[in-house]
Coordinates of C-alpha atoms in Angstrom, one line a residue:
Chain A
M1 CA 159.8 -36.1 -62.5
I2 CA 162.6 -34.0 -61.1
S3 CA 162.7 -31.6 -63.9
K4 CA 159.0 -31.2 -63.7
L5 CA 159.4 -30.4 -60.0
K6 CA 162.1 -27.9 -60.8
E7 CA 159.8 -26.2 -63.4
Y8 CA 157.5 -25.5 -60.5
W9 CA 160.1 -23.3 -58.7
Y10 CA 160.1 -21.0 -61.8
R11 CA 156.3 -20.5 -61.9
Q12 CA 155.0 -17.6 -59.9
D13 CA 151.5 -18.9 -59.5
K14 CA 152.5 -22.4 -58.6
V15 CA 155.1 -21.2 -56.1
A16 CA 152.5 -18.9 -54.6
Y17 CA 150.2 -21.8 -53.7
I18 CA 153.2 -23.7 -52.2
F19 CA 154.1 -20.7 -50.1
L20 CA 150.5 -20.3 -48.9
A21 CA 149.7 -23.9 -48.3
P22 CA 151.1 -24.3 -44.6
S23 CA 149.4 -21.1 -43.4
I24 CA 146.2 -21.8 -45.2
V25 CA 145.9 -25.4 -43.9
I26 CA 146.7 -24.3 -40.3
L27 CA 144.2 -21.3 -40.3
F28 CA 141.5 -23.4 -41.8
M29 CA 142.0 -26.2 -39.3
F30 CA 142.6 -24.1 -36.2
A31 CA 140.8 -20.8 -36.8
F32 CA 138.2 -21.2 -39.5
I33 CA 136.6 -24.6 -38.4
P34 CA 136.6 -23.5 -34.7
L35 CA 134.9 -20.2 -35.6
V36 CA 132.2 -21.9 -37.6
C37 CA 131.9 -24.7 -34.9
S38 CA 131.4 -22.1 -32.1
V39 CA 128.2 -20.9 -33.8
V40 CA 127.1 -24.5 -34.2
I41 CA 127.9 -25.5 -30.8
S42 CA 126.1 -22.5 -29.3
V43 CA 122.7 -23.9 -30.7
M44 CA 123.4 -27.4 -29.3
N45 CA 122.9 -29.1 -26.0
L46 CA 126.5 -30.3 -25.5
D47 CA 128.7 -31.1 -22.5
I48 CA 132.1 -32.4 -22.2
F49 CA 130.9 -35.9 -21.5
F50 CA 128.6 -36.0 -24.6
S51 CA 125.9 -37.3 -22.3
D52 CA 122.8 -35.7 -24.0
V53 CA 123.9 -34.2 -27.4
R54 CA 121.0 -32.6 -29.2
F55 CA 119.9 -29.5 -31.2
A56 CA 118.8 -26.8 -28.6
G57 CA 117.8 -23.9 -30.9
L58 CA 118.1 -20.6 -29.1
A59 CA 117.8 -22.2 -25.7
N60 CA 121.4 -21.4 -24.7
F61 CA 120.9 -17.7 -25.6
L62 CA 117.6 -17.5 -23.8
K63 CA 119.3 -19.1 -20.9
A64 CA 121.9 -16.4 -20.9
F65 CA 119.5 -13.6 -20.9
G66 CA 117.8 -15.1 -17.8
D67 CA 121.0 -15.9 -16.0
E68 CA 121.8 -13.4 -13.3
R69 CA 125.5 -14.6 -13.3
F70 CA 125.7 -13.7 -17.0
W71 CA 124.5 -10.3 -16.4
N72 CA 126.8 -9.8 -13.5
A73 CA 129.8 -11.0 -15.7
L74 CA 128.7 -8.7 -18.5
K75 CA 128.4 -5.7 -16.0
N76 CA 131.9 -6.4 -14.5
T77 CA 133.4 -6.8 -18.0
V78 CA 132.0 -3.5 -19.2
L79 CA 133.0 -1.8 -15.9
F80 CA 136.5 -3.1 -16.2
A81 CA 136.8 -2.2 -19.8
V82 CA 135.5 1.4 -19.5
V83 CA 137.5 2.3 -16.3
E84 CA 140.7 0.5 -17.3
V85 CA 140.8 1.8 -20.9
S86 CA 140.0 5.4 -19.8
L87 CA 142.7 5.4 -17.2
Q88 CA 145.2 3.8 -19.3
V89 CA 144.7 6.2 -22.3
V90 CA 144.7 9.3 -20.1
I91 CA 147.8 8.2 -18.1
G92 CA 149.5 7.0 -21.3
L93 CA 148.8 10.3 -23.1
L94 CA 150.1 12.5 -20.3
I95 CA 153.3 10.5 -19.9
A96 CA 153.8 10.2 -23.6
N97 CA 153.4 14.0 -23.9
A98 CA 156.0 14.5 -21.1
L99 CA 158.5 11.9 -22.4
S100 CA 158.2 12.2 -26.3
G101 CA 161.7 13.9 -26.6
T102 CA 165.1 12.1 -27.2
A103 CA 166.7 13.3 -24.0
L104 CA 168.4 10.5 -22.0
F105 CA 165.9 10.8 -19.1
S106 CA 162.9 10.5 -21.5
R107 CA 164.4 7.5 -23.1
M108 CA 165.3 5.8 -19.9
A109 CA 161.9 6.5 -18.3
R110 CA 160.2 5.1 -21.4
S111 CA 162.3 1.9 -21.1
V112 CA 161.3 1.5 -17.5
F113 CA 157.6 2.1 -18.2
F114 CA 157.6 -0.7 -20.8
V115 CA 159.1 -3.4 -18.4
P116 CA 155.7 -4.5 -17.0
V117 CA 154.3 -5.0 -20.6
V118 CA 157.0 -7.7 -21.1
C119 CA 156.2 -9.6 -17.9
S120 CA 153.6 -12.3 -17.8
M121 CA 150.4 -11.7 -16.0
A122 CA 150.9 -14.9 -14.0
A123 CA 154.2 -13.4 -12.4
I124 CA 152.5 -9.9 -12.0
G125 CA 149.6 -11.5 -10.3
I126 CA 151.9 -13.2 -7.7
V127 CA 153.7 -10.0 -7.0
W128 CA 150.6 -7.9 -6.5
S129 CA 148.8 -10.5 -4.5
L130 CA 151.7 -10.6 -2.0
L131 CA 152.5 -7.0 -2.0
L132 CA 148.8 -6.1 -1.3
D133 CA 148.2 -9.0 1.2
G134 CA 146.2 -7.9 4.2
T135 CA 148.5 -9.4 6.8
I136 CA 152.0 -9.4 5.3
G137 CA 151.8 -7.1 2.4
M138 CA 154.1 -4.0 2.2
I139 CA 151.6 -1.7 0.6
P140 CA 149.0 -2.0 3.4
Y141 CA 151.8 -1.6 5.9
F142 CA 152.9 1.8 4.2
I143 CA 149.3 3.0 4.0
K144 CA 148.9 2.3 7.6
E145 CA 152.2 4.0 8.6
W146 CA 151.7 7.0 6.3
F147 CA 147.9 7.6 6.3
G148 CA 146.8 5.6 9.4
I149 CA 144.3 3.6 7.4
T150 CA 144.1 -0.1 8.4
G151 CA 142.1 -3.2 7.4
L152 CA 142.6 -2.8 3.7
S153 CA 142.7 -6.2 2.0
F154 CA 142.4 -5.1 -1.7
F155 CA 141.8 -8.4 -3.7
R156 CA 139.9 -10.0 -0.9
D157 CA 137.3 -7.3 -0.2
S158 CA 134.3 -7.2 -2.4
G159 CA 134.3 -3.4 -2.4
T160 CA 137.9 -2.9 -3.6
A161 CA 138.7 -6.2 -5.6
M162 CA 137.6 -4.8 -9.0
G163 CA 139.4 -1.6 -8.5
T164 CA 142.5 -3.4 -7.5
V165 CA 142.4 -5.6 -10.6
I166 CA 141.9 -2.5 -12.7
A167 CA 144.8 -0.7 -11.0
M168 CA 147.1 -3.7 -11.6
T169 CA 146.1 -3.9 -15.3
V170 CA 146.7 -0.2 -15.8
W171 CA 150.1 -0.6 -14.1
K172 CA 151.0 -3.5 -16.4
N173 CA 149.8 -2.0 -19.7
F174 CA 149.9 1.8 -19.7
G175 CA 153.5 1.4 -21.2
Y176 CA 151.9 0.0 -24.2
T177 CA 149.6 2.9 -24.8
M178 CA 152.5 5.3 -24.0
S179 CA 154.7 3.7 -26.6
I180 CA 152.1 4.0 -29.4
L181 CA 151.3 7.7 -28.4
V182 CA 155.0 8.6 -28.3
V183 CA 155.4 7.4 -31.9
G184 CA 152.3 9.6 -32.8
I185 CA 153.6 12.6 -31.0
Q186 CA 157.0 12.3 -32.6
A187 CA 155.3 12.3 -36.1
I188 CA 153.8 15.7 -35.5
P189 CA 155.8 18.3 -37.5
T190 CA 157.7 20.5 -35.1
D191 CA 156.9 23.6 -37.1
Y192 CA 153.4 23.4 -35.6
F193 CA 154.7 23.8 -32.2
E194 CA 157.2 26.5 -33.1
A195 CA 154.5 28.5 -34.9
A196 CA 152.3 28.3 -31.8
K197 CA 155.2 29.3 -29.6
I198 CA 155.7 32.4 -31.7
D199 CA 151.9 33.2 -31.4
G200 CA 152.5 33.0 -27.6
A201 CA 150.6 29.7 -27.0
S202 CA 151.4 28.2 -23.6
R203 CA 152.5 24.5 -23.2
V204 CA 149.0 23.6 -22.0
Q205 CA 147.4 25.4 -25.1
Q206 CA 149.8 23.6 -27.4
F207 CA 148.8 20.2 -25.8
F208 CA 145.1 20.8 -26.3
W209 CA 145.3 22.6 -29.7
I210 CA 148.0 20.8 -31.5
T211 CA 149.0 17.5 -29.8
I212 CA 145.5 16.1 -29.2
P213 CA 144.0 16.9 -32.6
Q214 CA 147.0 15.7 -34.3
L215 CA 147.1 12.6 -32.3
L216 CA 143.5 11.6 -32.8
P217 CA 144.2 8.7 -35.1
S218 CA 146.7 7.1 -32.7
L219 CA 144.3 7.9 -29.7
G220 CA 141.5 6.1 -31.6
F221 CA 143.7 3.2 -32.3
C222 CA 144.8 2.8 -28.7
L223 CA 141.2 3.3 -27.5
I224 CA 139.8 0.5 -29.7
T225 CA 142.6 -2.0 -29.4
N226 CA 142.6 -1.5 -25.6
L227 CA 138.8 -1.9 -25.5
I228 CA 138.8 -5.1 -27.5
G229 CA 141.6 -6.5 -25.3
S230 CA 139.9 -5.6 -22.1
L231 CA 136.5 -7.0 -23.2
Q232 CA 138.4 -10.4 -23.2
V233 CA 139.9 -9.9 -19.7
F234 CA 140.8 -13.3 -18.1
D235 CA 144.4 -13.6 -17.0
Q236 CA 144.5 -11.1 -14.2
V237 CA 141.2 -12.4 -12.7
Y238 CA 142.5 -16.1 -12.9
V239 CA 145.7 -15.3 -11.2
T240 CA 144.5 -13.0 -8.4
T241 CA 140.8 -13.2 -7.3
G242 CA 139.5 -16.2 -9.2
G243 CA 136.3 -14.1 -9.9
G244 CA 135.6 -13.4 -6.2
P245 CA 134.9 -12.2 -3.7
Q246 CA 131.1 -12.7 -4.2
R247 CA 131.7 -12.8 -8.0
K248 CA 132.5 -9.1 -8.0
T249 CA 135.5 -9.6 -10.4
E250 CA 133.9 -12.5 -12.6
T251 CA 134.2 -11.4 -16.2
L252 CA 132.7 -12.8 -19.3
V253 CA 135.7 -14.8 -20.5
Y254 CA 136.2 -16.0 -16.9
Y255 CA 132.7 -17.1 -16.7
I256 CA 132.9 -18.8 -20.2
Y257 CA 136.0 -20.7 -18.9
K258 CA 134.2 -21.6 -15.7
I259 CA 131.1 -23.0 -17.3
G260 CA 133.0 -24.8 -20.2
F261 CA 136.1 -26.1 -18.5
T262 CA 135.1 -26.7 -14.9
N263 CA 131.8 -28.1 -13.5
P264 CA 129.2 -28.1 -15.2
F265 CA 131.3 -28.5 -18.4
D266 CA 128.4 -27.0 -20.4
L267 CA 130.1 -26.3 -23.7
G268 CA 126.8 -25.3 -25.5
Y269 CA 126.0 -22.7 -23.1
A270 CA 129.7 -21.4 -22.8
S271 CA 129.7 -21.2 -26.7
A272 CA 126.4 -19.1 -26.7
I273 CA 128.1 -16.6 -24.4
S274 CA 131.2 -16.6 -26.6
V275 CA 129.1 -15.8 -29.7
L276 CA 127.5 -12.9 -27.7
L277 CA 130.9 -11.6 -26.8
L278 CA 132.0 -12.0 -30.5
I279 CA 129.0 -9.8 -31.6
V280 CA 130.0 -7.1 -29.1
I281 CA 133.7 -7.2 -30.1
L282 CA 133.0 -7.2 -33.8
A283 CA 130.6 -4.3 -33.5
I284 CA 133.5 -2.3 -32.0
S285 CA 136.4 -3.7 -34.1
L286 CA 134.9 -4.1 -37.6
P287 CA 135.1 -0.2 -38.3
V288 CA 138.7 -0.1 -37.2
Y289 CA 139.8 -3.1 -39.2
F290 CA 138.2 -1.7 -42.3
K291 CA 140.0 1.6 -41.8
M292 CA 143.3 -0.3 -41.2
F293 CA 142.9 -2.4 -44.4
K294 CA 142.0 0.8 -46.4
A295 CA 145.2 2.4 -45.1
E296 CA 147.2 -0.6 -46.4
E297 CA 145.8 -0.4 -49.9
Chain B
M1 CA 168.7 21.2 -25.1
K2 CA 165.7 23.1 -23.7
K3 CA 166.4 26.1 -21.6
I4 CA 164.5 26.2 -18.3
K5 CA 163.0 29.6 -17.7
T6 CA 163.1 30.6 -14.1
G7 CA 159.4 31.4 -14.2
N8 CA 158.6 27.9 -15.2
L9 CA 160.7 26.4 -12.5
P10 CA 157.9 25.1 -10.2
G11 CA 156.2 23.5 -13.2
V12 CA 159.4 21.7 -14.3
V13 CA 160.0 20.5 -10.7
L14 CA 156.4 19.2 -10.5
K15 CA 156.7 17.5 -13.9
Y16 CA 159.9 15.6 -13.0
G17 CA 158.6 14.9 -9.5
I18 CA 155.6 13.2 -10.9
L19 CA 157.7 11.3 -13.5
I20 CA 160.1 10.1 -10.9
L21 CA 157.3 9.0 -8.7
C22 CA 155.8 7.0 -11.6
I23 CA 159.2 5.3 -12.3
V24 CA 159.3 4.3 -8.6
L25 CA 155.7 3.0 -8.7
V26 CA 156.6 0.9 -11.8
L27 CA 159.9 -0.4 -10.5
F28 CA 159.1 -0.9 -6.8
P29 CA 157.0 -4.2 -7.4
I30 CA 159.7 -5.6 -9.7
V31 CA 162.6 -4.7 -7.3
W32 CA 160.5 -6.1 -4.5
L33 CA 160.0 -9.4 -6.5
F34 CA 163.7 -9.9 -7.2
A35 CA 164.6 -9.0 -3.6
G36 CA 161.9 -11.2 -2.2
S37 CA 162.9 -14.2 -4.3
V38 CA 166.3 -14.4 -2.5
K39 CA 165.0 -13.7 1.0
L40 CA 164.3 -16.2 3.7
E41 CA 160.7 -17.2 4.2
K42 CA 160.6 -15.9 7.7
E43 CA 161.9 -12.5 6.5
I44 CA 159.1 -12.4 3.9
L45 CA 156.6 -13.1 6.7
Q46 CA 158.0 -10.7 9.2
Y47 CA 156.2 -7.6 10.4
P48 CA 156.9 -4.8 9.7
P49 CA 157.9 -6.0 6.2
T50 CA 161.3 -5.0 4.7
L51 CA 162.3 -4.6 1.1
F52 CA 165.6 -6.4 1.4
G53 CA 166.5 -9.4 3.5
T54 CA 169.5 -9.7 5.7
K55 CA 171.3 -12.4 3.7
L56 CA 171.2 -13.8 0.3
S57 CA 169.5 -17.2 0.1
W58 CA 168.8 -19.3 -3.0
K59 CA 166.5 -21.6 -0.9
N60 CA 163.4 -20.4 -2.7
F61 CA 164.8 -21.4 -6.1
I62 CA 165.8 -24.8 -4.8
R63 CA 162.4 -25.3 -3.2
I64 CA 160.4 -24.2 -6.2
F65 CA 162.3 -26.5 -8.5
G66 CA 162.0 -29.3 -5.9
T67 CA 158.3 -28.9 -5.0
I68 CA 156.7 -28.3 -8.4
P69 CA 158.1 -29.4 -11.7
M70 CA 159.5 -26.0 -12.7
G71 CA 162.2 -27.5 -14.8
V72 CA 159.6 -29.2 -16.8
Y73 CA 157.5 -26.1 -17.1
L74 CA 160.6 -24.2 -18.3
K75 CA 161.5 -26.9 -20.9
N76 CA 157.9 -26.9 -22.1
T77 CA 157.8 -23.2 -22.4
V78 CA 161.0 -23.1 -24.4
I79 CA 159.8 -25.8 -26.7
F80 CA 156.3 -24.4 -27.1
A81 CA 157.3 -20.8 -27.5
G82 CA 160.4 -21.4 -29.4
I83 CA 159.1 -23.8 -32.1
S84 CA 155.8 -21.9 -32.5
T85 CA 157.7 -18.7 -33.0
L86 CA 160.2 -20.1 -35.6
A87 CA 157.5 -21.9 -37.5
A88 CA 155.2 -18.8 -37.5
L89 CA 158.2 -16.6 -38.8
L90 CA 158.7 -18.9 -41.8
F91 CA 155.1 -19.5 -42.6
D92 CA 153.9 -15.9 -42.0
S93 CA 156.7 -14.5 -44.2
M94 CA 156.0 -17.1 -47.0
S95 CA 152.3 -16.2 -47.1
G96 CA 153.0 -12.5 -46.6
Y97 CA 155.4 -12.7 -49.6
A98 CA 153.0 -14.5 -51.8
F99 CA 150.2 -11.9 -51.1
A100 CA 152.6 -9.0 -51.5
R101 CA 154.6 -9.9 -54.6
L102 CA 153.4 -12.9 -56.4
R103 CA 150.6 -13.1 -59.0
F104 CA 148.2 -15.9 -58.8
K105 CA 144.5 -16.8 -59.2
G106 CA 142.1 -16.3 -56.2
K107 CA 144.5 -13.9 -54.4
N108 CA 141.9 -11.5 -53.1
L109 CA 139.5 -14.2 -52.1
I110 CA 142.2 -16.0 -50.0
F111 CA 143.4 -12.8 -48.5
I112 CA 139.9 -11.9 -47.3
G113 CA 139.6 -15.3 -45.7
V114 CA 142.9 -14.8 -43.8
L115 CA 141.7 -11.4 -42.7
M116 CA 138.5 -12.9 -41.4
T117 CA 140.3 -15.2 -39.0
M118 CA 142.3 -12.2 -37.8
M119 CA 139.2 -10.4 -36.7
V120 CA 137.9 -13.2 -34.4
P121 CA 139.4 -13.2 -31.0
F122 CA 140.8 -16.5 -29.6
Q123 CA 138.5 -16.5 -26.6
V124 CA 135.6 -16.9 -28.9
M125 CA 136.8 -20.1 -30.5
M126 CA 138.5 -21.7 -27.6
I127 CA 135.8 -24.2 -27.0
P128 CA 135.5 -25.6 -30.5
L129 CA 139.3 -25.5 -30.6
F130 CA 139.4 -27.6 -27.5
L131 CA 137.0 -30.1 -28.8
E132 CA 138.8 -30.4 -32.1
S133 CA 142.1 -31.0 -30.4
H134 CA 140.5 -33.6 -28.2
F135 CA 139.2 -35.5 -31.2
L136 CA 142.5 -35.2 -33.0
G137 CA 144.2 -36.5 -29.9
L138 CA 146.2 -33.3 -29.5
L139 CA 145.4 -32.4 -26.0
N140 CA 148.5 -32.7 -23.6
T141 CA 150.9 -33.0 -26.6
Y142 CA 153.5 -30.6 -27.9
A143 CA 151.9 -30.9 -31.4
G144 CA 148.6 -29.7 -29.9
L145 CA 150.2 -26.7 -28.2
I146 CA 152.4 -25.8 -31.2
L147 CA 150.3 -26.6 -34.4
P148 CA 147.6 -23.9 -34.0
K149 CA 150.3 -21.3 -33.3
M150 CA 152.4 -22.0 -36.3
T151 CA 150.9 -19.2 -38.3
T152 CA 148.8 -16.2 -37.5
A153 CA 146.7 -14.0 -39.7
F154 CA 148.3 -10.9 -38.1
G155 CA 151.8 -12.1 -38.9
I156 CA 150.8 -12.7 -42.6
F157 CA 149.3 -9.3 -42.7
M158 CA 152.4 -7.6 -41.2
M159 CA 154.9 -9.4 -43.3
R160 CA 152.8 -8.6 -46.4
S161 CA 153.3 -4.9 -45.7
Y162 CA 157.0 -5.3 -45.2
F163 CA 157.4 -7.1 -48.4
A164 CA 155.1 -4.7 -50.3
A165 CA 157.5 -1.8 -49.3
L166 CA 160.4 -3.3 -51.2
P167 CA 161.3 -2.0 -54.7
K168 CA 159.8 -3.9 -57.6
E169 CA 163.0 -4.1 -59.7
L170 CA 164.5 -6.5 -57.2
E171 CA 162.9 -9.8 -58.2
E172 CA 162.6 -8.8 -61.9
A173 CA 166.4 -8.5 -62.2
A174 CA 166.7 -11.9 -60.5
R175 CA 164.1 -13.4 -62.7
V176 CA 166.0 -12.2 -65.8
D177 CA 169.1 -13.8 -64.3
G178 CA 167.2 -17.1 -64.1
V179 CA 166.9 -17.4 -60.2
S180 CA 164.0 -19.6 -59.2
E181 CA 161.0 -18.2 -57.3
I182 CA 162.1 -20.0 -54.2
G183 CA 165.6 -18.6 -54.6
I184 CA 164.4 -15.1 -55.0
F185 CA 162.3 -15.5 -51.8
F186 CA 165.0 -17.1 -49.5
K187 CA 168.2 -15.5 -51.0
I188 CA 167.0 -11.9 -51.9
M189 CA 163.7 -10.9 -50.3
L190 CA 163.9 -12.6 -46.9
P191 CA 167.2 -11.0 -45.9
L192 CA 165.7 -7.5 -46.8
V193 CA 162.8 -7.7 -44.2
K194 CA 165.1 -8.7 -41.3
P195 CA 163.7 -5.8 -39.1
G196 CA 160.1 -7.2 -39.8
L197 CA 161.2 -10.7 -38.9
M198 CA 162.8 -9.4 -35.6
T199 CA 159.7 -7.5 -34.7
L200 CA 157.4 -10.4 -35.5
G201 CA 159.7 -12.9 -33.8
I202 CA 159.6 -11.0 -30.6
F203 CA 155.9 -10.5 -30.9
H204 CA 155.2 -14.3 -31.2
L205 CA 157.8 -15.2 -28.6
M206 CA 156.4 -12.7 -26.0
N207 CA 152.8 -13.7 -26.6
N208 CA 153.5 -17.5 -26.6
W209 CA 155.8 -17.3 -23.5
N210 CA 153.3 -15.3 -21.5
D211 CA 150.1 -16.9 -22.8
L212 CA 148.0 -18.3 -20.0
L213 CA 144.4 -19.3 -21.2
Y214 CA 145.6 -21.2 -24.2
P215 CA 148.1 -23.5 -22.5
L216 CA 145.7 -23.9 -19.6
M217 CA 143.1 -25.1 -22.0
M218 CA 145.3 -27.4 -24.1
T219 CA 147.1 -29.1 -21.3
S220 CA 145.6 -30.7 -18.1
E221 CA 148.6 -32.8 -17.2
T222 CA 151.4 -31.3 -15.1
R223 CA 154.1 -32.6 -17.3
M224 CA 152.8 -30.7 -20.3
R225 CA 152.2 -27.3 -18.5
T226 CA 154.0 -24.2 -19.4
L227 CA 155.5 -21.7 -17.0
S228 CA 152.4 -19.3 -17.0
A229 CA 149.9 -22.0 -16.8
G230 CA 151.9 -24.1 -14.3
L231 CA 152.6 -21.3 -12.0
A232 CA 149.0 -20.0 -12.0
L233 CA 147.9 -23.3 -10.4
F234 CA 150.1 -22.8 -7.4
V235 CA 149.6 -19.1 -6.6
G236 CA 147.1 -16.5 -6.0
E237 CA 143.7 -17.9 -5.5
H238 CA 145.1 -21.4 -5.7
A239 CA 148.1 -20.9 -3.5
T240 CA 149.5 -23.9 -1.9
L241 CA 153.1 -22.9 -1.8
Y242 CA 155.2 -20.8 0.5
Y243 CA 155.6 -17.2 -0.4
G244 CA 159.2 -17.3 -1.2
P245 CA 159.1 -20.2 -3.8
Q246 CA 156.2 -18.3 -5.5
L247 CA 158.3 -15.2 -5.9
A248 CA 161.2 -17.5 -7.2
G249 CA 158.9 -19.0 -9.7
A250 CA 157.7 -15.6 -10.9
V251 CA 161.4 -14.6 -11.3
V252 CA 162.2 -17.7 -13.3
S253 CA 159.1 -17.0 -15.6
I254 CA 159.9 -13.4 -16.4
L255 CA 163.7 -13.3 -16.3
P256 CA 164.3 -14.8 -19.9
L257 CA 162.1 -12.2 -21.5
L258 CA 163.5 -9.3 -19.4
V259 CA 167.1 -10.3 -20.5
L260 CA 166.0 -10.3 -24.2
Y261 CA 164.2 -6.9 -23.6
I262 CA 167.4 -5.4 -22.4
F263 CA 169.2 -6.4 -25.7
F264 CA 166.2 -6.0 -28.2
Q265 CA 164.2 -3.2 -26.6
K266 CA 163.6 -1.6 -30.0
Y267 CA 161.9 -4.7 -31.4
F268 CA 159.8 -5.3 -28.3
V269 CA 158.3 -1.9 -28.5
S270 CA 157.8 -2.0 -32.2
S271 CA 156.2 -5.4 -32.0
V272 CA 153.6 -4.2 -29.5
V273 CA 153.0 -0.9 -31.2
S274 CA 152.4 -2.4 -34.7
S275 CA 150.1 -5.2 -33.3
G276 CA 147.8 -3.3 -31.1
I277 CA 147.6 -6.5 -29.2
K278 CA 148.6 -6.3 -25.6
G279 CA 149.8 -9.2 -23.5

């Protein structure tokens, strides 16, 4: 018995299955099954109390298309994603370009810009909510003292809430984009810049004609990963506005959470919206994954 | 060192001016948070607001641990993030190693299956996962929090590329010497991918520590909540606490990772850069 077991340790193919077993079991149980079930549940009438479980066909999807709150959440999600990602990539690019060197100042500044990436959104939400509070907040106070503008209440005003959520997210995440782009810029051969300098190209010209074209793969990567991430935006909304005011910051994942895990606990409908979100995300991410896997081969 | 041409001086001043302004903008909220956490409540509420208080007070920390179960949250977060991370490191590298260096039947098929699960975002499968955990009796348990996080397709993918980069002769020499496959993995290969393990470890630790939606969904009882999910219930939209304790709570939740960041900055950056997944 023991000698047989020992023999196993010397067989590549046998050991491979042993090595894979834990991961495969876990992924099958907690990723593959939920994935299949999310499609199944989306065509079911199912709530958390199992009160009236039956096949519903495409009713949940049709319900979404006729649901004003779904369209509002979709609109907010797209608005958030487009504005947040553009800002993050532009700011990240400019700062990465300025700080790609190895000087002490550059390295220290990069360390500082990465600090918010490490912090949890729950903590960041507390900080920004209080800093921007209309009555005791320090930022509204500064704005009043320096620019004479009063009555700002950021997260609590339907006109500024989404903008504030976006600003907070850019503040937290631009260090991530910057870090990727710094690696990309450092990989550009320095001869390119030296040759351009000899030809009399200015810093700005070098930026547009060397840095950006050479950086396109990294920029594409940032753009897509940020886009996928921001289409799933939830944390920042949950900890600051709760989707308000007047549902101006209610995003798709937040809406899914609200329908599925709070009253009315409608799991079928929440799953249908999840499936719609999955389709959008896959349409954006599949080409990137294929490229990434090809690069691996 | 770059020489600064005098004609370029305004440009240089502008550049560094903007950069320093950015540093201030990034650091100000964090400094304000730490300063506020040791201020008296009445100083936080005073108008005009000040950055620093007049005296150092630990009251907020005492209060946050007294009014909400912060100690329990902290313990849960350490257990959840710690065990998930260690388990994922082991299982991800075992699988990554198998895919990178071992020959066996069905390799490509299994690998494609793993990649499939990598492409589907968590948010999409959270409702079935919740139901499944409910039926298995895993809601509000450590097992329920930890089990689904014990391996990740991304981690397998990443460790696979680390193992694939090692020279082929290594294990062949060991095989000739009669070392078992398990021995080759643990004694020879695993020590060689230490940078990969550090990067992946930080990646898992940071994601699990800061995760909000997942623990929010898997736990409904206060005694099982993590720092992120626990704090979120008492602040912002759901605020029921004084301001000072909220700030103290935020400090408690970010301080462990910030300390780690100071020592392992390189791995924090590389974990985020290689993953393309932001927290």
